[in-house]
Coordinates of C-alpha atoms in Angstrom, one line a residue:
Chain P
M1 CA 19.1 151.8 156.1
T2 CA 18.3 154.2 153.5
S3 CA 20.2 156.8 151.3
P4 CA 19.3 160.3 152.1
A5 CA 17.3 161.4 149.9
P6 CA 18.9 163.5 146.6
T7 CA 19.2 167.6 146.3
L8 CA 16.4 167.5 143.1
A9 CA 14.9 164.6 141.8
L10 CA 12.3 164.9 140.0
S11 CA 9.5 161.8 139.5
Q12 CA 7.9 161.4 135.8
A13 CA 7.4 165.8 136.1
G14 CA 5.6 167.9 133.2
R15 CA 3.6 171.0 133.1
R16 CA 1.0 172.0 129.6
L17 CA 0.9 175.6 128.7
A18 CA -2.0 176.9 126.8
G19 CA -3.6 173.4 126.8
R20 CA 0.0 172.2 124.4
A21 CA 2.8 169.7 126.7
V22 CA 5.4 171.5 127.4
V23 CA 7.8 169.3 128.8
R24 CA 6.1 165.4 130.0
D25 CA 7.5 162.6 132.3
L26 CA 11.4 163.6 132.7
D27 CA 12.5 161.8 135.4
L28 CA 16.2 163.3 137.0
E29 CA 18.0 163.1 140.2
L30 CA 21.0 165.5 141.1
A31 CA 22.9 165.4 143.7
R32 CA 25.4 168.4 145.9
G33 CA 28.6 168.9 144.5
E34 CA 27.1 167.5 140.8
V35 CA 26.8 170.4 138.1
L36 CA 24.1 168.7 135.9
G37 CA 23.9 171.1 132.3
L38 CA 20.4 171.0 130.4
L39 CA 20.8 169.9 126.7
G40 CA 18.2 170.7 123.7
V41 CA 17.4 173.0 119.8
N42 CA 15.2 175.8 120.8
G43 CA 12.0 175.0 122.2
A44 CA 13.6 171.7 123.6
G45 CA 11.6 172.6 127.2
K46 CA 15.3 173.4 128.7
T47 CA 13.8 176.7 130.6
T48 CA 10.2 175.4 131.4
T49 CA 12.0 172.7 133.1
L50 CA 14.2 174.6 135.0
R51 CA 11.1 177.5 135.7
M52 CA 9.7 174.0 137.2
I53 CA 12.8 173.2 139.5
A54 CA 13.4 177.3 140.8
G55 CA 9.9 177.1 142.1
V56 CA 8.3 179.1 140.0
L57 CA 5.9 177.1 137.7
A58 CA 4.1 173.6 139.6
P59 CA 3.7 170.4 137.2
T60 CA 1.6 170.1 136.4
S61 CA 2.0 166.5 136.0
G62 CA 4.8 163.8 138.4
S63 CA 6.6 166.4 141.0
V64 CA 9.6 168.0 141.6
R65 CA 11.1 167.4 145.2
L66 CA 14.0 168.8 147.0
G67 CA 15.8 167.1 149.6
G68 CA 12.9 164.7 149.5
E69 CA 10.7 167.2 149.6
D70 CA 7.2 168.3 147.6
L71 CA 8.7 171.8 146.5
Y72 CA 5.1 172.8 145.2
E73 CA 3.3 171.5 148.3
H74 CA 6.7 173.8 150.8
P75 CA 6.5 176.0 148.2
E76 CA 8.9 178.2 150.8
L77 CA 11.8 176.2 150.0
A78 CA 12.7 177.8 147.1
R79 CA 13.3 180.4 149.0
R80 CA 16.3 178.9 152.0
R81 CA 17.6 176.5 149.3
I82 CA 17.2 177.4 145.7
G83 CA 18.5 179.6 143.3
Y84 CA 18.1 180.9 140.2
L85 CA 19.4 183.1 137.6
P86 CA 16.6 183.1 134.4
E87 CA 17.9 183.3 130.9
T88 CA 17.6 187.2 131.3
P89 CA 19.0 188.5 134.6
P90 CA 16.4 189.8 136.4
L91 CA 18.7 192.5 137.5
H92 CA 16.9 196.5 139.3
V93 CA 19.3 198.7 137.1
E94 CA 18.9 201.8 139.4
L95 CA 20.4 200.0 141.9
D96 CA 23.8 199.8 141.7
A97 CA 25.8 195.8 142.7
E98 CA 25.1 196.6 146.9
E99 CA 22.4 197.6 147.0
Y100 CA 20.2 195.0 144.9
L101 CA 22.2 191.7 146.6
R102 CA 21.5 192.9 150.4
F103 CA 18.1 192.8 149.2
C104 CA 18.5 188.9 147.5
A105 CA 19.7 188.5 150.7
R106 CA 16.7 189.5 153.1
L107 CA 13.7 188.4 150.0
H108 CA 15.5 184.2 150.0
G109 CA 15.9 184.4 153.9
V110 CA 19.5 185.8 155.2
A111 CA 19.0 186.7 159.1
R112 CA 20.0 190.9 159.1
G113 CA 23.6 190.7 160.4
A114 CA 24.4 188.0 157.8
V115 CA 23.7 189.6 155.1
A116 CA 26.8 191.7 155.0
A117 CA 29.1 188.9 155.1
A118 CA 26.8 187.5 152.1
V119 CA 27.1 190.0 149.3
A120 CA 31.1 190.6 150.7
R121 CA 31.3 186.8 150.0
A122 CA 28.9 186.8 146.9
I123 CA 30.4 189.5 145.4
E124 CA 34.2 188.2 146.5
R125 CA 33.5 184.5 144.3
C126 CA 31.6 186.4 141.2
E127 CA 34.1 189.1 140.8
L128 CA 32.8 192.0 141.0
G129 CA 34.9 193.8 143.4
E130 CA 35.2 197.0 141.1
M131 CA 31.1 197.4 140.0
R132 CA 30.0 197.2 143.2
R133 CA 29.4 200.5 143.3
R134 CA 28.0 201.2 140.5
P135 CA 24.0 201.6 138.5
L136 CA 23.6 198.3 137.3
G137 CA 21.9 200.1 134.0
T138 CA 25.1 200.6 133.7
L139 CA 27.2 197.7 133.1
S140 CA 28.5 195.3 130.4
K141 CA 27.2 191.2 129.7
G142 CA 29.7 190.2 131.6
Y143 CA 29.7 192.3 134.7
R144 CA 24.9 192.2 134.5
Q145 CA 25.4 187.9 134.0
R146 CA 28.0 188.3 137.7
V147 CA 25.2 190.1 140.0
G148 CA 23.2 187.1 138.2
V149 CA 24.3 185.1 139.6
A150 CA 25.6 186.1 142.0
Q151 CA 21.9 186.6 143.1
A152 CA 21.8 183.2 142.8
I153 CA 24.2 182.1 144.7
V154 CA 24.0 185.5 147.5
H155 CA 22.3 182.8 150.6
E156 CA 24.0 179.3 150.1
P157 CA 21.0 177.3 148.4
E158 CA 22.0 174.2 147.9
L159 CA 20.7 174.1 145.2
I160 CA 21.4 176.6 141.5
V161 CA 19.2 177.0 138.9
L162 CA 20.9 178.9 136.1
D163 CA 18.8 179.2 132.8
E164 CA 21.9 179.9 129.7
P165 CA 24.2 181.5 132.1
A166 CA 27.3 182.1 129.1
S167 CA 24.0 183.4 126.9
G168 CA 25.6 186.4 124.8
L169 CA 29.1 186.0 126.5
D170 CA 31.8 187.0 124.4
P171 CA 34.9 184.2 125.2
V172 CA 36.8 185.2 127.8
Q173 CA 33.4 186.0 130.7
A174 CA 32.4 182.0 129.1
L175 CA 35.4 181.4 130.7
R176 CA 35.1 182.9 133.5
L177 CA 31.6 181.9 133.8
R178 CA 32.3 178.1 133.4
E179 CA 35.2 178.3 136.7
L180 CA 32.7 180.0 138.5
V181 CA 30.2 177.7 137.2
R182 CA 32.7 175.0 138.1
G183 CA 33.5 175.9 141.4
L184 CA 29.7 176.5 142.4
G185 CA 29.3 172.7 141.7
R186 CA 31.7 171.7 144.3
E187 CA 29.5 173.0 147.5
H188 CA 26.5 172.8 145.3
A189 CA 23.9 170.4 143.1
V190 CA 23.8 172.8 140.2
V191 CA 21.6 172.3 137.1
L192 CA 22.6 175.0 134.1
S193 CA 20.5 175.0 130.5
T194 CA 22.6 175.6 127.1
H195 CA 23.8 174.5 124.0
V196 CA 26.7 175.1 123.9
L197 CA 28.0 171.8 123.8
P198 CA 31.6 173.0 125.6
D199 CA 30.2 174.5 128.4
V200 CA 28.3 171.4 128.8
S201 CA 32.1 169.2 128.6
A202 CA 34.5 172.5 130.9
C203 CA 31.6 172.6 133.7
C204 CA 29.2 169.2 134.1
D205 CA 29.3 165.6 135.6
R206 CA 26.3 164.2 134.0
V207 CA 24.0 166.1 131.0
A208 CA 20.3 165.4 130.5
I209 CA 18.6 166.8 125.9
L210 CA 15.3 167.3 126.3
H211 CA 14.0 167.4 122.6
R212 CA 10.2 168.7 122.1
G213 CA 9.2 168.5 126.2
E214 CA 10.9 165.3 126.6
L215 CA 14.4 163.7 128.0
R216 CA 16.0 161.9 125.6
H217 CA 19.4 161.0 127.5
A218 CA 20.6 161.2 130.1
G219 CA 24.3 160.3 131.8
E220 CA 27.3 161.1 132.4
V221 CA 29.9 163.5 130.5
H222 CA 32.5 162.1 130.4
A223 CA 31.3 158.5 130.6
S224 CA 32.9 157.1 127.6
A225 CA 35.3 153.7 128.1
T226 CA 36.9 154.6 124.8
T227 CA 39.0 157.0 123.7
S228 CA 37.9 158.6 120.0
L229 CA 40.7 159.9 118.2
R230 CA 40.7 162.1 114.8
V231 CA 43.6 160.2 112.2
G232 CA 45.3 162.2 109.6
V233 CA 47.3 159.3 107.1
A234 CA 48.7 160.0 103.8
R235 CA 48.1 156.4 103.1
A236 CA 44.4 154.9 101.5
L237 CA 43.8 152.5 104.1
R238 CA 40.2 150.0 104.3
A239 CA 39.0 149.5 108.0
D240 CA 40.9 146.7 107.6
D241 CA 43.7 147.6 108.0
W242 CA 43.1 149.8 111.4
R243 CA 41.5 146.7 112.9
A244 CA 45.8 145.0 112.6
L245 CA 46.7 147.1 115.7
P246 CA 45.6 145.8 118.8
M247 CA 44.5 149.0 120.8
V248 CA 40.9 149.1 118.0
V249 CA 38.2 148.6 118.1
A250 CA 36.3 150.3 115.2
A251 CA 37.5 153.2 112.3
E252 CA 35.6 154.8 110.6
P253 CA 36.5 156.7 107.3
L254 CA 35.9 160.4 108.0
D255 CA 37.3 161.4 104.2
L256 CA 40.0 160.2 101.7
G257 CA 42.6 161.6 104.5
H258 CA 41.1 161.6 107.7
W259 CA 39.6 158.9 109.8
R260 CA 38.5 158.8 113.5
V261 CA 39.3 155.5 115.0
E262 CA 38.4 154.7 119.0
L263 CA 41.1 153.1 120.8
A264 CA 40.0 150.5 123.6
P265 CA 39.8 151.0 127.0
G266 CA 42.8 151.7 128.3
S267 CA 44.7 152.1 125.4
A268 CA 48.0 154.3 125.6
I269 CA 47.6 157.6 122.9
D270 CA 51.5 157.6 122.1
A271 CA 51.5 153.4 121.1
F272 CA 49.2 154.2 119.2
A273 CA 50.7 156.8 116.8
A274 CA 53.7 154.3 117.4
A275 CA 51.8 151.5 115.3
V276 CA 50.8 153.8 113.2
V277 CA 53.9 154.9 112.3
A278 CA 55.5 151.2 112.1
H279 CA 52.9 150.6 110.4
G280 CA 53.5 153.8 107.0
F281 CA 50.1 154.9 107.5
G282 CA 51.7 157.8 106.8
L283 CA 50.1 159.9 110.1
T284 CA 49.9 163.2 109.0
A285 CA 47.5 164.6 112.3
L286 CA 46.2 163.3 115.5
G287 CA 44.3 165.2 117.9
A288 CA 40.9 164.3 120.1
D289 CA 37.3 163.4 118.3
A290 CA 34.4 165.5 118.8
L291 CA 32.7 164.1 122.2
P292 CA 31.0 161.4 121.4
L293 CA 27.9 163.8 122.8
E294 CA 28.0 165.5 120.1
S295 CA 26.8 163.4 118.1
T296 CA 24.6 162.0 120.6
F297 CA 23.1 165.5 121.1
L298 CA 22.7 166.2 116.6
A299 CA 21.2 163.3 116.7
I300 CA 18.7 164.5 118.8
A301 CA 18.3 167.4 117.7
A302 CA 17.8 165.9 114.1
S303 CA 15.1 163.9 114.8
D304 CA 11.3 163.8 115.1
A305 CA 9.8 161.3 117.2
P306 CA 9.9 160.0 120.0
A307 CA 13.1 157.9 121.2
A308 CA 13.4 156.5 125.1
A309 CA 15.3 157.8 127.3
A310 CA 18.3 156.4 128.2
Chain H
M1 CA 11.6 191.9 158.7
N2 CA 9.0 189.8 157.1
A3 CA 9.1 189.5 153.1
T4 CA 6.1 192.5 152.4
L5 CA 8.1 194.9 154.9
L6 CA 10.9 194.5 153.0
I7 CA 9.3 194.2 149.4
A8 CA 7.9 197.2 150.3
A9 CA 11.1 199.2 151.4
H10 CA 12.8 198.2 148.4
E11 CA 9.8 199.7 146.4
W12 CA 10.7 202.8 148.4
R13 CA 14.7 202.2 147.6
R14 CA 13.8 202.0 144.0
L15 CA 11.4 204.8 143.9
R16 CA 13.8 207.1 146.1
A17 CA 16.7 206.4 143.1
Q18 CA 14.8 207.2 141.0
P19 CA 14.3 210.7 138.6
F20 CA 10.4 209.7 138.1
A21 CA 9.1 209.9 141.5
W22 CA 10.9 212.8 141.9
T23 CA 9.6 215.0 139.8
L24 CA 6.3 213.5 140.1
A25 CA 7.0 214.4 143.7
A26 CA 8.0 218.5 143.0
V27 CA 5.5 219.0 140.5
V28 CA 1.8 217.4 143.3
L29 CA 3.8 220.4 145.0
A30 CA 4.6 222.9 143.3
F31 CA 1.0 222.6 142.1
M32 CA -1.0 221.9 145.3
A33 CA 1.5 225.2 146.8
W34 CA -0.5 227.7 144.3
Q35 CA -3.4 226.6 144.5
F36 CA -2.9 226.8 148.3
L37 CA -2.0 230.7 148.0
L38 CA -4.7 231.2 145.4
A39 CA -6.8 230.1 148.0
L40 CA -4.8 231.4 150.8
Q41 CA -5.4 235.5 149.1
A42 CA -9.2 234.6 148.3
F43 CA -9.8 234.2 152.1
V44 CA -7.6 236.6 152.7
D45 CA -10.1 239.8 150.5
L46 CA -13.1 237.6 151.7
A47 CA -12.7 237.6 155.1
P48 CA -13.5 241.2 156.3
K49 CA -16.8 240.0 154.3
L50 CA -17.5 236.7 157.2
G51 CA -16.8 238.5 160.0
G52 CA -19.7 239.8 159.3
L53 CA -22.2 236.6 158.5
K54 CA -23.2 234.8 161.0
D55 CA -21.9 230.7 161.3
A56 CA -19.2 231.8 158.2
P57 CA -17.1 229.1 156.6
G58 CA -14.0 229.4 158.1
V59 CA -9.8 228.6 157.3
T60 CA -10.8 225.3 157.1
D61 CA -14.2 225.2 154.8
L62 CA -12.5 227.2 153.0
V63 CA -8.8 226.9 152.5
A64 CA -8.2 223.4 153.8
I65 CA -10.4 221.2 152.3
P66 CA -11.1 222.1 149.0
L67 CA -7.4 222.5 148.8
L68 CA -7.7 218.6 150.3
R69 CA -10.6 217.8 148.3
S70 CA -8.6 219.3 144.7
L71 CA -5.9 216.7 146.0
S72 CA -8.5 213.5 145.7
N73 CA -8.5 215.0 141.7
L74 CA -4.9 215.1 141.0
L75 CA -4.6 211.4 142.6
L76 CA -6.2 210.1 139.2
P77 CA -4.3 210.5 137.0
L78 CA -1.4 210.6 140.2
V79 CA -1.5 207.1 141.6
P80 CA -1.9 205.7 138.4
L81 CA 1.8 206.7 137.2
V82 CA 3.4 205.8 140.6
T83 CA 1.9 201.6 140.0
M84 CA 2.0 201.7 136.8
R85 CA 5.9 200.4 136.8
A86 CA 5.2 197.6 139.7
F87 CA 4.7 194.5 137.5
A88 CA 3.7 195.8 134.1
G89 CA 7.8 197.5 135.0
E90 CA 9.1 194.4 136.3
R91 CA 8.2 191.6 133.5
R92 CA 8.6 194.0 130.8
A93 CA 12.2 194.3 132.7
A94 CA 12.4 190.7 132.8
T95 CA 12.5 191.6 136.7
L96 CA 9.5 189.2 137.5
P97 CA 11.2 186.2 138.8
L98 CA 13.0 187.2 140.8
L99 CA 10.4 187.7 142.9
L100 CA 8.7 184.4 141.4
A101 CA 10.9 182.1 142.3
S102 CA 12.0 183.4 145.7
G103 CA 9.5 181.5 147.3
V104 CA 7.5 184.2 148.9
G105 CA 3.7 184.3 147.7
N106 CA 1.4 185.2 146.1
L107 CA -0.3 187.2 147.8
R108 CA 3.1 188.4 150.5
I109 CA 4.2 189.5 146.8
V110 CA 1.4 191.9 146.6
L111 CA 0.8 193.4 149.4
G112 CA 4.4 193.9 149.6
K113 CA 3.4 196.8 146.4
F114 CA 0.7 198.0 147.3
V115 CA 2.4 199.3 150.2
G116 CA 4.7 200.5 148.5
A117 CA 3.6 202.2 146.5
F118 CA 0.5 203.2 148.6
G119 CA 3.6 204.9 151.3
Y120 CA 4.8 207.2 148.0
V121 CA 1.1 208.3 147.9
L122 CA 0.7 208.9 151.3
V123 CA 4.1 211.1 152.1
L124 CA 2.2 213.2 149.3
V125 CA -1.0 213.5 150.9
A126 CA 0.8 213.9 153.7
L127 CA 3.7 217.5 152.2
V128 CA 0.2 218.8 150.9
A129 CA -1.9 218.3 154.2
V130 CA 1.5 221.2 155.9
M131 CA 0.6 223.3 154.2
P132 CA -3.6 224.2 155.4
L133 CA -1.6 222.2 158.4
A134 CA 1.1 225.5 159.1
L135 CA -2.1 227.2 159.5
A136 CA -2.3 226.8 163.2
A137 CA 0.3 229.0 163.6
G138 CA -1.9 231.5 163.4
T139 CA -5.8 230.8 163.0
T140 CA -8.3 228.3 165.0
L141 CA -8.8 225.4 162.4
D142 CA -10.6 222.0 162.9
L143 CA -8.9 220.0 163.0
G144 CA -11.1 217.1 163.4
K145 CA -12.5 218.1 159.8
I146 CA -9.6 218.0 158.3
A147 CA -8.2 214.7 160.1
A148 CA -11.4 212.8 158.5
A149 CA -10.5 214.7 154.8
L150 CA -7.5 213.4 155.1
L151 CA -8.4 209.6 156.3
G152 CA -11.2 210.7 153.5
L153 CA -8.2 210.8 151.2
A154 CA -5.6 207.9 153.0
L155 CA -8.4 205.6 152.3
F156 CA -9.9 206.9 148.2
A157 CA -5.4 206.4 147.4
A158 CA -5.3 203.0 148.6
A159 CA -8.2 202.9 146.4
L160 CA -6.6 204.0 143.4
T161 CA -3.7 201.4 144.5
G162 CA -5.2 199.1 144.3
I163 CA -6.5 200.1 141.4
G164 CA -4.0 200.6 139.7
L165 CA -1.5 197.6 140.6
V166 CA -4.4 195.2 139.5
C167 CA -3.9 197.1 136.2
S168 CA -0.4 196.9 136.3
A169 CA -0.3 192.5 136.5
W170 CA -2.7 192.5 133.7
A171 CA -0.9 195.4 131.5
S172 CA 2.2 194.4 129.6
Q173 CA 3.9 197.7 129.4
P174 CA 4.6 200.1 131.9
A175 CA 1.6 202.9 129.9
L176 CA -1.3 200.6 129.1
A177 CA -1.5 200.0 133.3
A178 CA -1.7 203.9 133.3
A179 CA -4.2 204.1 131.2
A180 CA -6.6 201.9 132.6
A181 CA -6.3 202.2 135.8
F182 CA -6.8 205.7 135.2
A183 CA -9.3 205.1 133.1
L184 CA -11.5 202.3 135.8
S185 CA -10.8 205.1 138.0
A186 CA -11.8 207.9 136.3
L187 CA -15.0 205.6 136.2
L188 CA -15.3 205.1 139.5
A189 CA -15.5 208.1 139.7
V190 CA -17.8 209.7 137.4
V191 CA -20.2 206.6 137.0
D192 CA -23.4 208.2 139.7
A193 CA -23.2 211.3 136.6
G194 CA -26.6 210.8 135.1
A195 CA -28.4 209.8 138.5
R196 CA -27.0 211.9 139.7
L197 CA -28.5 214.4 137.0
Q198 CA -32.0 212.9 137.3
G199 CA -31.7 213.6 141.2
V200 CA -31.2 210.2 142.4
S201 CA -28.4 210.2 144.5
N202 CA -29.3 207.2 146.8
S203 CA -29.4 204.3 144.0
G204 CA -27.2 201.2 143.6
I205 CA -25.3 203.6 141.1
N206 CA -24.9 205.6 143.9
Y207 CA -23.1 203.8 146.0
L208 CA -20.5 202.8 143.6
A209 CA -19.5 206.0 143.0
L210 CA -16.1 207.3 144.6
P211 CA -16.6 210.6 145.1
T212 CA -20.2 209.0 147.3
H213 CA -17.9 207.3 149.1
L214 CA -15.0 210.5 150.0
E215 CA -17.2 213.5 149.8
P216 CA -18.2 212.7 153.5
F217 CA -15.3 212.6 154.5
F218 CA -14.7 216.2 153.6
R219 CA -17.9 217.1 155.0
G220 CA -16.4 215.8 158.8
I221 CA -18.7 212.9 158.8
V222 CA -16.8 209.4 158.5
A223 CA -19.1 206.5 158.3
S224 CA -18.1 202.5 159.0
V225 CA -19.8 202.1 155.5
D226 CA -17.8 204.7 153.6
I227 CA -14.6 202.7 155.5
V228 CA -16.3 199.8 153.9
Y229 CA -16.0 200.2 150.8
F230 CA -13.2 201.7 150.1
V231 CA -11.3 198.9 152.1
L232 CA -13.9 196.2 149.3
V233 CA -11.9 198.2 146.7
A234 CA -8.6 198.0 148.0
A235 CA -9.7 194.0 148.3
V236 CA -11.3 192.8 145.3
A237 CA -8.2 195.0 143.5
L238 CA -5.3 192.9 145.2
A239 CA -6.5 189.6 145.6
L240 CA -7.7 189.7 141.4
A241 CA -3.8 191.1 141.0
T242 CA -3.0 187.8 143.3
R243 CA -4.8 185.2 140.7
R244 CA -3.2 187.9 138.1
L245 CA 0.4 187.2 139.1
D246 CA -0.9 182.8 139.4
T247 CA -1.8 183.0 136.2
L248 CA 2.1 185.3 135.2
R249 CA 3.5 182.6 136.7
G250 CA 2.1 179.6 134.2
S251 CA 3.3 182.2 130.8
A252 CA 6.1 182.7 128.7
D253 CA 7.6 185.6 129.9

């Protein structure tokens, strides 16, 4: 028996714009219930990739498949099955949220009788209740972004594509948006682009890092089997001193009083802390180290030579 | 409701929510009402002298048709103002992706925009037409001639709407779209002026000119060649606008 086709599958997808290859040979898959974070510095090709996924921009090579069907051979698939929030929410500012969402629902093929319920559901999920009758042009940036998300989900698509959804939001708004995306990821397949690493670690299951139009890394966000810690000690130590602790697999100095220490899979952090104290290292601080993702991202962003996708 | 009508109805809703559309309609109706009253007064002043003439022109020829002809001149700058935001405004506000990502084909998007803008212009034409038609309460009108003139105006407005839309699709700014559409429409309105000055009225250049095909409608003549001309202009414009949307899908904005 063959397994069902993934919600989204990019196969060797590439796009040239103005004679330049903006995106090359992308291979990606995404299933319902997953959130994929597309990371990359500005100009890495994130927006072009998302536009190909959203059905706006046909790939010049390769294919984009939705549930096994080619999106550009069946463009009508996008109407019902994809929700897209571009970098700037496409709001008709002279209308209020309800009028606008009613149009979006109908545009995406929601039956006339089901529009009211679909709009009410999107308004509730995006917490737009108080603002539903206000002209969109008078809303704050955070609320505009929420209306943008609401138009992307009003027709309950299988695939939701969000381009920099947290861009320009204050920390509280960004947090609420992450919660919303996390919630959407339980029922839909979600692709979001960002260059904010905490966004990816907070709401994504998987990450793909693009650089200069190429996929340089793809994997689980929380895939690291080891635990990486940042440890402050009062004593001057050598790497060998750390290896004397049974749960430590690697240690490197960050500065005179701080080390990055990696523990073996399954190691308990309290046991590690007890061992550090027992060895008299003079523990002054203990915290989670930066995500392994960050070092991967920074290394890719700093590199210019093409590398094989992980 | 299919996607074309849905987009057209949405365009209407957006126009209704903007002071611009109401202001434009108010200005047009006020100006045309003023013209109508002037023409009517002139007719009333002239009526005693006309009574003695054989085959004297009636109120249709002296009030209704001149009013509709005057409206046709006003449509040249008016229609580009209605169509300028159709695509250029969407691009400027970064809202075009909403339509492009909806899975609705480019032709349907263009047709939806066309029906929306054309509908608004038709309502203005209809409201202006009510003025001379109101005279039917007190006099006899040549309704056939007025119907022919209104058909001509509608076809003329369709061609101008098509030209306006293609300019809006090509320009990045609404003001630029309006200026380009007005320039193109005005060019088509006067393209045969030189030939006419030379006394040539039956050449290819005459065929290209908008008035060549509009004027017969004002004389009560409905010819298929004129209908085909306006339909062709509108169709070519809409086809070019559709092509342009294909290109816009691939551009950065």
